[in-house]
Every structure is written in C-alpha cells, then in structure tokens.
C-alpha cells in the first residue's frame, strides 16, 4: 500500500522498504508470500516503533521465516493403472501460541509460495481467534477435479502415508481448504489411524460420527457474515434487505449464502473457475440446496444453474477482460469466497462506484493491494480475510477442544461460541486500529492485534 490517507498509518516507510528488501532477497520468487508479508510489515511498522524490544529480539525477522517446511513426493495410481507423481507440502510456520493449525489445499496451482502465504496469514488469523493455535498450511498440486472417488482415496492415502510422520494432535492439526472437504478428510483420517494405530483429533473437519464438530462445515461462511454484521453494527446498520455478491460456490460460498438468506439478505451471484451466475431474484433456500447437491454430490459446474433456473444468466470467464464482471453487478455487500487475488483495482473501483457498503472476505487474500487501497480510501467497511474468515479455524479449534474432552457440543452451543469469537475478533481489530490512530481500518487493526499476541509470546519463550 502506497497511498497515505486519513485512516492509514503514517509508518516509517524506510523501515518497511529495508525490511522487505531482505525478505525479497531470500524469497524473491514467492510472489503471494511477499504480498502477504508486505501487508503485515506495513501494518506493524508502528508497533515496531513503539516496541524497540521486538526489534532487538528480531521478532519480525523470525516471524517471516517458517519454523519448518516439509516437501515430499506423492506417487499414486489412477483407475487405469497409470502412475502419477504429485508434490506434497506442509509449512509449519509458527507454534508460539499452540500446535501448528491450518488447512490443506489440493489444487493444480499449489506451490510453496502459495502455501507460505497461507501459512503466514494463518499465524495472525489463529492468534485473533482467542484460541491456542499456531499457524501452518499444507497441500498438494493434485487436482481432484474429474477424479473418481477411488482415485481421490488412493491419492489421500499416499499423501497421508508421508504426512503422518510430521503431524499429531499436539503437534500439527491440518484441516480442509480448496479441494479438501469432508471426503478427503475422511480418507486421510482413515490412513492416519491405520498407520499410527491411534484415534486422535489429528485433523479437523471430521464427520460428526467420528469426532467432528457440529457447525464446522458452516463455520467459515457463517463467520464471514457475522463479521460483516459486526462491522455494520458500528454504524447502526445490518445486512437485512441488502443485495449481496458472492464468488465461489464451494464450502465457504454455500454456507455464507445460507446465513445471508437467514438474515434477510439476497445473494445474487455465485461462481467457479469457469464463470459466474447472476440470479436477480436471489438464491433462495431451495436454489441453494440445488447448488449444494450440484457441487458436493454431483460435483458439477455452476453454469448448470441457468438450465435449472432460467431467470439467471451465466457469464463465462473472459481472459481478455481487465476486470471480473461479477464485481460490476450493483450490490450493497460483497463476499469474495473463491481464491487469492480475485478482486483487482478495477473490480474494487466498480464495487465502490456501484455503492457497495461492506466487503467481508471469505477467501484468503482475495483482494490485490491496490484494491484494498481503493476500499480503504472510499471509507467502506472492509473486513480482510484473516479477520473475516477466521470462523472456520475457530470452530476447528472448538473441534480440538471437544476431541480432548471426548464429548460433543450442540449446534447452538458451537454457533454461540462462533458468534462470540467473531465479535471478539472484531473488537480486538477495531480497538487496535483506534489505538494506532487508524480507527475502522481493520487491515491495520487485525494485523497489529494478531502480531502483538505472537510477538509478546515469542518474547516470553526466548530465542527459539
Ligand atoms: P472449495 O474447494 O470448497 O471451493 C472453492 C471455490 O472457489 C470453487 O467454487 C472453485 O471453483 C473456486 N476457485 C478455486 N480456485 C479458483 C481459481 N483459481 N479461480 C477461480 N475460482 C476458483 O474451497 P473453500 O470454499 O473451502 O475455499 C474458498 C476460499 O476460502 C479459499 O480462499 C480458502 O483458502 C478460503 N477459506 C476456507 C476455509 C474453510 O474452512 N474451508 C476457511 C478460511 C478460508 P472450481 O470448482 O472451478 O475450482
Ligand atoms: O484458511 C483457513 O483458515 C482454513 N482453511 C481452515 C483451517 C482450519 O484449520 O480449520
């Protein structure tokens, strides 16, 4: 972020430049990681000014360096007897406040730079949840699309055969992310249990019959909506009656839509990597049920929506465009729920020009830095992913607690805890933004609140 505006910190830009030059020299090719690091370093520069003891202990230098990175070969055989070789990773980034915790992503785009950005974000996100979880992320460049259940099972078993040496309920507890849902968690849990001969809460996002938590599938989407409600409440507003845009049509987008419907808001778009649908009548409960069946059971594509509901339109992705027309649909609220860097400066400007009031990010780092600047300059409520989508990992933390207690809480109990956590994340972020002179700037607030918890803990624990 380069523009200095009223609600942004007047930080010592030379500190940021010098520090980031060192990070770039070591990680030059990891563009997403550098993007994530730049945002945090800019946000916490003022904290470093006020806390010379952090600089002396090289807290920031240590925070940008993962504690451990594991990379491994994942060989598997398809249904036709052909051998494939994928790459598996686990980035164990920071264990200051608890066991490494974070999802696994299976997508052909996965590489170390992407997993380092996700693991880095996870450190601060998890710190904000108020629960004792460190930060980690993993995954593979395996593409589950078009694979049979047996192929996915063989892949998951091969992946876990190596990963199981490195994880454990008190060490590192993975969960789902893009391309990893209940089916994959089941296959991986089965293999872990078989090899290690232990039934433990080593993964979260498990099914309810074997140690899962109620509300975990819903948690990220619900939490993202709760965060939007918290931001709006500051100005005495709420989502009721608002027209909303969502991208993606996976786990996060589906339950986000469900919660919007419940709160009287109207979601009019969903997407996948092929394009987006626009349903001006709104996606109601029945239509959402159809989408869930399409995506989770039949594993189909979102363009099928318009055959079923002909009032809607489908717009395929046009790689020649400099913007995504999804974000140019007029709306009051927008929820990016697909992937990183899906909202560029033009998209952000289109949203603002169309009068959007609130953005709450279900995805991790979906908005490019120039887009973030546009939202902040426009003074709209902008909830960055590491605060807004923390409900998913928060309920994963509650799943770990239930596993340790060997009991399960009711839907209401977990949902109430989730609401309380989202409120707490909002409060901490808001208060930190105010304390550092940028009231209402959740980027600065969330990064500072998360970072301070990690930094103070690392100070307590000595040079490790
Ligand atoms: P899913 O795999 O369930 O769904 C992902 C959705 O995003 C699909 O509709 C997919 O379309 C679309 N998508 C994925 N990659 C791309 C891409 N490169 N370009 C365009 N569209 C894409 O994943 P989730 O819903 O779990 O995750 C969505 C986002 O939310 C991710 O950023 C994830 O990191 C984040 N998140 C997830 C949490 C969770 O608990 N699951 C928690 C916190 C954040 P297609 O099918 O065509 O690939
Ligand atoms: O990005 C995320 O926070 C997740 N994918 C969820 C991680 C978790 O451990 O539940």
XYZ file of C-alpha atoms and ligand atoms in Angstrom:
522
model
C 0.000 0.000 0.000
C 1.483 3.268 -1.042
C -1.200 5.944 -0.691
C -1.279 7.697 2.669
C -4.816 8.577 3.666
C -6.560 9.689 6.794
C -7.269 6.276 8.232
C -3.923 4.729 7.351
C -0.778 4.728 9.447
C 1.972 7.212 8.653
C 4.502 4.497 9.123
C 8.208 4.700 8.672
C 8.299 3.654 5.033
C 12.084 3.296 5.071
C 11.755 0.594 7.722
C 9.228 -1.259 5.546
C 11.352 -0.895 2.426
C 14.546 -2.069 4.108
C 12.873 -4.974 5.821
C 11.009 -6.121 2.715
C 14.197 -5.871 0.636
C 15.690 -8.541 2.921
C 12.571 -10.722 2.652
C 12.528 -10.352 -1.140
C 16.202 -11.242 -1.424
C 15.501 -14.563 0.266
C 12.077 -15.365 -1.185
C 12.050 -13.448 -4.467
C 10.002 -15.918 -6.470
C 7.264 -16.397 -3.857
C 5.002 -13.566 -5.030
C 1.944 -14.387 -2.935
C 4.044 -14.782 0.208
C 5.746 -11.437 -0.427
C 2.340 -9.802 -0.926
C 1.065 -11.187 2.385
C 4.278 -10.252 4.211
C 4.266 -6.701 2.793
C 0.775 -6.046 4.177
C 1.677 -7.268 7.659
C 5.017 -5.458 7.772
C 3.376 -2.175 6.685
C 0.693 -2.621 9.324
C 3.040 -3.423 12.197
C 5.738 -0.834 11.431
C 4.183 1.458 14.037
C 4.251 -1.345 16.609
C 7.946 -1.858 15.919
C 8.469 1.888 16.532
C 6.810 1.656 19.924
C 8.470 -1.631 20.936
C 12.249 -1.489 20.417
C 12.499 -4.757 22.375
C 10.803 -6.560 19.446
C 13.424 -5.193 17.054
C 16.272 -6.202 19.366
C 14.893 -9.743 19.592
C 14.404 -9.770 15.773
C 10.794 -10.830 16.240
C 9.726 -9.780 12.747
C 12.725 -11.485 11.126
C 11.781 -14.678 12.942
C 8.058 -14.376 12.162
C 8.603 -14.272 8.377
C 10.710 -17.433 8.490
C 8.750 -20.713 8.784
C 9.842 -22.907 11.686
C 9.827 -25.905 9.336
C 8.920 -26.678 5.712
C 8.278 -30.242 4.628
C 8.103 -31.225 0.968
C 7.523 -34.755 -0.255
C 6.727 -36.957 -3.236
C 3.179 -38.291 -3.543
C 3.007 -41.186 -6.012
C -0.404 -42.710 -6.788
C -2.092 -44.835 -9.420
C -5.219 -43.855 -11.352
C -8.132 -46.158 -12.203
C -6.455 -47.176 -15.459
C -3.203 -48.286 -13.849
C -1.237 -45.187 -14.830
C 1.244 -43.818 -12.283
C 1.174 -40.134 -11.282
C 3.561 -38.146 -9.138
C 2.420 -35.067 -7.232
C 4.139 -32.810 -4.759
C 3.040 -32.656 -1.123
C 3.859 -29.891 1.365
C 3.366 -28.853 4.944
C 4.560 -25.446 6.079
C 4.839 -25.398 9.888
C 5.109 -21.645 10.212
C 4.768 -20.645 13.848
C 3.995 -22.604 17.020
C 4.316 -19.769 19.574
C 0.754 -19.999 20.873
C -0.209 -23.591 20.079
C 0.203 -26.576 17.757
C 0.505 -25.657 14.066
C -3.021 -25.367 12.703
C -4.315 -24.707 9.212
C -5.843 -26.310 6.179
C -4.658 -28.459 3.305
C -5.255 -27.230 -0.242
C -5.425 -29.574 -3.237
C -5.310 -27.520 -6.424
C -3.037 -27.630 -9.501
C -1.808 -24.088 -8.742
C -0.380 -25.071 -5.340
C 3.301 -24.305 -4.816
C 5.497 -23.400 -1.876
C 4.954 -19.631 -2.273
C 1.170 -20.004 -2.106
C 1.328 -22.282 0.933
C 3.763 -19.922 2.650
C 1.364 -17.008 2.114
C -1.494 -19.084 3.509
C 0.555 -20.352 6.457
C 1.764 -16.839 7.227
C -1.779 -15.416 7.205
C -2.860 -18.304 9.401
C -0.455 -17.265 12.209
C -2.257 -13.950 12.761
C -5.722 -15.281 11.989
C -5.361 -18.017 14.568
C -3.989 -15.558 17.121
C -7.100 -13.412 16.634
C -9.479 -16.318 17.351
C -8.534 -16.166 21.071
C -7.814 -19.925 20.912
C -4.379 -21.566 21.371
C -3.414 -22.432 17.789
C -0.162 -21.832 15.910
C -0.052 -21.281 12.143
C 0.504 -23.797 9.363
C -0.720 -24.779 5.917
C -0.159 -27.606 3.503
C -1.426 -29.290 0.421
C -0.580 -30.568 -2.997
C -0.682 -29.667 -6.681
C -3.046 -32.638 -7.108
C -6.237 -31.694 -8.993
C -9.275 -33.505 -7.559
C -11.464 -32.308 -10.469
C -12.595 -35.137 -12.698
C -11.062 -37.817 -10.459
C -13.099 -40.778 -9.228
C -13.655 -41.360 -5.508
C -11.191 -44.254 -5.607
C -8.525 -42.107 -7.257
C -9.026 -39.396 -4.638
C -8.796 -42.082 -1.925
C -5.545 -43.501 -3.283
C -4.076 -40.026 -3.536
C -5.154 -39.109 0.022
C -3.713 -42.349 1.380
C -0.375 -41.790 -0.333
C -0.304 -38.152 0.842
C -1.037 -39.126 4.455
C 1.460 -42.004 4.418
C 4.189 -39.361 4.406
C 2.412 -36.522 6.227
C 1.555 -38.715 9.232
C 5.201 -38.638 10.382
C 5.033 -34.892 10.853
C 1.627 -34.198 12.412
C -0.225 -35.125 15.596
C -2.943 -33.747 17.887
C -0.349 -31.850 19.974
C 1.998 -31.013 17.095
C 0.193 -30.045 13.921
C -3.512 -30.395 13.136
C -4.462 -29.960 9.453
C -7.986 -29.403 8.079
C -9.634 -28.589 4.736
C -9.210 -25.723 2.284
C -9.762 -25.513 -1.501
C -10.247 -29.035 -2.886
C -10.231 -30.651 0.561
C -13.618 -31.275 2.167
C -15.281 -33.995 4.203
C -14.483 -36.763 1.697
C -10.742 -36.050 1.646
C -10.531 -35.542 5.431
C -12.204 -38.948 5.851
C -9.728 -40.750 3.595
C -6.761 -39.040 5.266
C -8.045 -39.712 8.779
C -8.534 -43.410 7.945
C -4.966 -43.716 6.724
C -3.510 -41.826 9.697
C -5.383 -44.073 12.134
C -4.259 -47.190 10.297
C -0.573 -46.281 10.219
C -0.266 -44.687 13.674
C -2.743 -47.017 15.407
C -4.299 -44.117 17.277
C -7.693 -42.462 17.192
C -6.971 -38.803 17.905
C -8.101 -35.370 16.840
C -5.237 -35.068 14.362
C -7.442 -33.499 11.687
C -10.428 -31.174 11.969
C -13.407 -31.039 9.665
C -14.173 -34.647 10.527
C -17.688 -36.061 10.109
C -19.882 -35.954 13.169
C -19.885 -39.756 13.698
C -16.139 -39.906 14.255
C -15.140 -36.814 16.202
C -16.267 -33.885 14.074
C -17.913 -30.745 15.401
C -21.364 -29.512 14.529
C -21.182 -26.177 12.654
C -17.616 -26.792 11.352
C -18.818 -27.113 7.724
C -20.853 -23.924 8.138
C -18.323 -22.001 10.237
C -16.267 -20.088 7.669
C -19.271 -18.840 5.696
C -21.341 -18.064 8.796
C -18.386 -16.340 10.460
C -17.749 -14.148 7.409
C -21.355 -12.955 7.583
C -21.137 -12.419 11.363
C -18.040 -10.292 10.775
C -19.898 -8.175 8.190
C -22.715 -7.699 10.703
C -20.208 -6.604 13.362
C -18.662 -4.030 11.024
C -22.074 -2.688 10.011
C -23.227 -2.561 13.628
C -20.563 0.075 14.340
C -22.693 2.406 12.186
C -26.006 1.011 13.479
C -26.661 -0.914 10.248
C -27.162 -4.572 9.324
C -27.389 -6.836 6.272
C -31.166 -7.177 6.240
C -32.562 -6.231 2.841
C -29.119 -5.858 1.270
C -28.238 -7.252 -2.153
C -25.057 -9.295 -1.884
C -22.428 -10.621 -4.274
C -20.560 -13.824 -3.525
C -17.859 -15.505 -5.598
C -17.009 -19.189 -5.474
C -19.584 -21.913 -4.965
C -17.696 -24.214 -2.618
C -17.835 -24.717 1.133
C -17.425 -21.068 2.123
C -19.744 -19.535 -0.507
C -22.510 -22.071 0.169
C -22.834 -21.508 3.909
C -22.274 -17.785 3.511
C -25.314 -17.759 1.203
C -27.284 -19.810 3.741
C -26.578 -17.305 6.539
C -27.364 -14.305 4.294
C -30.752 -15.828 3.450
C -31.429 -16.404 7.159
C -30.632 -12.745 7.916
C -32.902 -11.435 5.163
C -30.192 -10.504 2.657
C -30.290 -11.503 -1.026
C -27.264 -13.205 -2.618
C -27.461 -12.779 -6.402
C -24.169 -14.243 -7.672
C -22.013 -17.364 -7.319
C -19.093 -18.537 -9.451
C -16.483 -21.150 -10.149
C -13.311 -21.031 -12.199
C -15.392 -21.227 -15.398
C -17.563 -18.149 -14.827
C -20.371 -16.712 -12.705
C -24.144 -16.833 -12.467
C -26.311 -13.807 -11.741
C -29.774 -14.524 -10.387
C -31.532 -11.162 -9.910
C -34.343 -12.873 -7.956
C -31.833 -14.044 -5.359
C -30.640 -17.522 -4.444
C -33.268 -18.800 -2.006
C -33.080 -21.867 0.228
C -34.382 -24.237 -2.446
C -31.975 -22.967 -5.086
C -29.103 -23.160 -2.589
C -30.000 -26.774 -1.808
C -29.793 -27.467 -5.532
C -26.349 -25.785 -5.694
C -25.121 -27.831 -2.725
C -26.213 -31.046 -4.420
C -24.613 -29.901 -7.708
C -21.290 -29.015 -6.074
C -20.961 -31.501 -3.216
C -22.652 -34.631 -4.570
C -22.683 -34.454 -8.371
C -19.502 -32.329 -8.460
C -20.840 -30.351 -11.434
C -20.197 -26.836 -12.757
C -22.033 -23.635 -11.816
C -23.145 -22.944 -15.425
C -25.732 -25.728 -14.965
C -27.605 -23.313 -12.651
C -29.103 -21.372 -15.578
C -30.612 -24.514 -17.123
C -32.397 -25.154 -13.835
C -33.290 -21.511 -13.079
C -33.736 -19.737 -16.433
C -34.183 -16.259 -14.911
C -30.473 -16.315 -14.125
C -27.650 -15.579 -16.551
C -24.232 -17.205 -16.861
C -21.125 -15.236 -17.868
C -18.071 -17.328 -18.724
C -14.626 -16.080 -17.705
C -13.153 -13.865 -20.436
C -9.359 -13.862 -20.052
C -9.175 -10.776 -22.283
C -11.021 -8.596 -19.755
C -9.149 -6.429 -17.247
C -11.873 -6.936 -14.614
C -14.336 -9.561 -13.418
C -17.895 -8.556 -14.392
C -19.196 -10.345 -11.278
C -17.908 -7.409 -9.210
C -19.683 -4.961 -11.509
C -23.161 -6.185 -10.531
C -24.782 -3.473 -8.413
C -24.907 -4.519 -4.758
C -24.666 -3.324 -1.152
C -22.351 -6.060 0.123
C -19.658 -8.230 -1.452
C -18.168 -11.501 -0.203
C -15.212 -12.847 -2.213
C -15.171 -16.586 -1.383
C -13.137 -18.236 -4.154
C -9.399 -17.642 -4.054
C -6.488 -15.195 -3.692
C -6.214 -12.072 -5.874
C -9.671 -12.414 -7.398
C -10.533 -8.702 -6.858
C -8.241 -6.261 -8.658
C -8.176 -2.455 -8.576
C -10.727 -2.158 -11.397
C -13.076 -4.584 -9.625
C -12.708 -2.664 -6.367
C -13.455 0.609 -8.169
C -16.518 -0.921 -9.837
C -17.814 -2.099 -6.456
C -17.273 1.326 -4.911
C -18.823 3.148 -7.903
C -21.890 0.933 -7.583
C -22.322 1.950 -3.947
C -21.096 -1.135 -2.072
C -21.114 -0.545 1.698
C -19.373 -3.602 3.091
C -16.822 -6.188 1.949
C -16.172 -9.265 4.058
C -13.635 -11.745 2.720
C -14.414 -15.461 2.982
C -11.372 -16.270 0.867
C -7.757 -15.728 1.915
C -6.232 -12.522 0.456
C -8.790 -12.229 -2.369
C -8.139 -8.509 -2.925
C -4.971 -7.172 -4.524
C -3.214 -4.390 -2.520
C -4.353 -1.678 -4.969
C -7.944 -2.872 -4.481
C -7.546 -2.754 -0.699
C -6.368 0.861 -1.004
C -9.482 1.735 -3.006
C -11.764 0.222 -0.338
C -9.911 1.998 2.474
C -9.859 5.322 0.654
C -13.585 5.047 -0.026
C -14.131 4.557 3.715
C -16.341 1.486 3.317
C -16.377 -1.339 5.864
C -13.593 -3.632 4.645
C -13.068 -6.916 6.520
C -9.841 -8.590 5.396
C -9.758 -12.379 5.150
C -7.569 -13.070 8.146
C -10.194 -11.490 10.409
C -13.423 -12.102 8.470
C -12.904 -15.780 7.603
C -11.365 -16.842 10.928
C -14.614 -18.545 11.959
C -13.590 -21.723 10.127
C -10.362 -22.264 12.002
C -12.023 -21.050 15.210
C -14.542 -23.882 15.065
C -11.667 -26.207 14.171
C -10.189 -25.076 17.497
C -13.500 -25.907 19.167
C -13.412 -29.317 17.452
C -9.970 -29.883 19.023
C -11.360 -28.938 22.435
C -14.281 -31.336 22.063
C -11.904 -34.116 20.961
C -9.724 -33.526 24.029
C -12.769 -33.621 26.277
C -14.126 -36.651 24.369
C -17.568 -35.103 24.071
C -19.557 -33.065 21.590
C -21.366 -29.767 21.976
C -24.781 -28.920 20.470
C -25.257 -26.799 17.344
C -26.463 -23.873 19.426
C -23.509 -24.080 21.765
C -20.951 -24.103 18.944
C -22.768 -21.413 16.959
C -22.942 -19.159 20.017
C -19.238 -19.660 20.653
C -18.546 -18.871 16.982
C -20.572 -15.648 17.219
C -18.720 -14.689 20.398
C -15.356 -15.326 18.728
C -16.240 -13.251 15.644
C -17.324 -10.444 17.970
C -14.021 -10.713 19.850
C -12.015 -10.649 16.601
C -13.894 -7.550 15.514
C -13.407 -5.868 18.879
C -9.647 -6.599 19.045
C -9.150 -5.389 15.467
C -11.239 -2.272 15.962
C -9.559 -1.375 19.254
C -6.068 -1.847 17.803
C -6.959 0.322 14.789
C -8.084 3.057 17.168
C -5.065 2.723 19.437
C -2.758 3.178 16.449
C -4.654 6.136 15.013
C -6.470 4.440 12.105
C -9.933 3.867 13.559
C -12.026 1.499 11.449
C -9.079 0.301 9.333
C -9.361 -3.433 10.002
C -6.267 -4.214 7.915
C -4.034 -2.336 10.310
C -6.093 -3.341 13.357
C -6.230 -7.095 12.715
C -2.573 -7.310 11.740
C -1.465 -5.395 14.823
C -3.698 -7.315 17.242
C -2.605 -10.702 15.840
C 1.061 -9.711 15.636
C 1.267 -8.338 19.185
C -0.033 -11.579 20.653
C 2.562 -13.561 18.713
C 5.377 -11.099 19.430
C 4.714 -10.995 23.188
C 4.582 -14.793 23.303
C 7.833 -15.125 21.381
C 9.455 -12.677 23.801
C 8.276 -14.870 26.709
C 9.641 -18.055 25.155
C 13.190 -16.922 24.434
C 15.274 -17.298 21.318
C 13.763 -20.328 19.585
P -13.835 -25.181 -2.174
O -12.859 -26.067 -2.820
O -14.985 -25.768 -1.444
O -14.425 -24.136 -3.214
C -13.577 -23.275 -3.896
C -14.398 -22.434 -4.846
O -13.582 -21.391 -5.376
C -14.894 -23.219 -6.038
O -16.097 -22.657 -6.488
C -13.769 -23.017 -7.036
O -14.147 -23.187 -8.388
C -13.391 -21.593 -6.782
N -11.980 -21.428 -7.127
C -10.927 -22.078 -6.574
N -9.781 -21.713 -7.163
C -10.133 -20.825 -8.106
C -9.400 -20.086 -9.041
N -8.052 -20.185 -9.122
N -10.084 -19.244 -9.861
C -11.431 -19.136 -9.764
N -12.192 -19.817 -8.903
C -11.544 -20.649 -8.081
O -12.969 -24.262 -1.192
P -13.454 -23.372 0.044
O -14.820 -22.850 -0.200
O -13.164 -24.133 1.263
O -12.388 -22.184 -0.024
C -12.639 -20.961 -0.684
C -11.718 -19.879 -0.137
O -11.958 -19.736 1.276
C -10.223 -20.163 -0.267
O -9.553 -18.933 -0.454
C -9.849 -20.728 1.103
O -8.482 -20.559 1.385
C -10.735 -19.861 1.996
N -11.006 -20.379 3.325
C -11.557 -21.612 3.502
C -11.839 -22.072 4.784
C -12.505 -23.366 5.024
O -12.795 -23.657 6.189
N -12.787 -24.178 4.021
C -11.501 -21.259 5.961
C -10.997 -19.943 5.670
C -10.755 -19.540 4.386
P -13.662 -24.503 -9.192
O -14.514 -25.611 -8.659
O -13.892 -24.188 -10.614
O -12.204 -24.684 -8.862
O -7.807 -20.804 5.781
C -8.295 -21.373 6.786
O -8.419 -20.779 7.861
C -8.730 -22.760 6.641
N -8.645 -23.308 5.551
C -9.246 -23.513 7.830
C -8.116 -24.044 8.666
C -8.523 -24.965 9.782
O -7.595 -25.495 10.408
O -9.709 -25.177 10.036
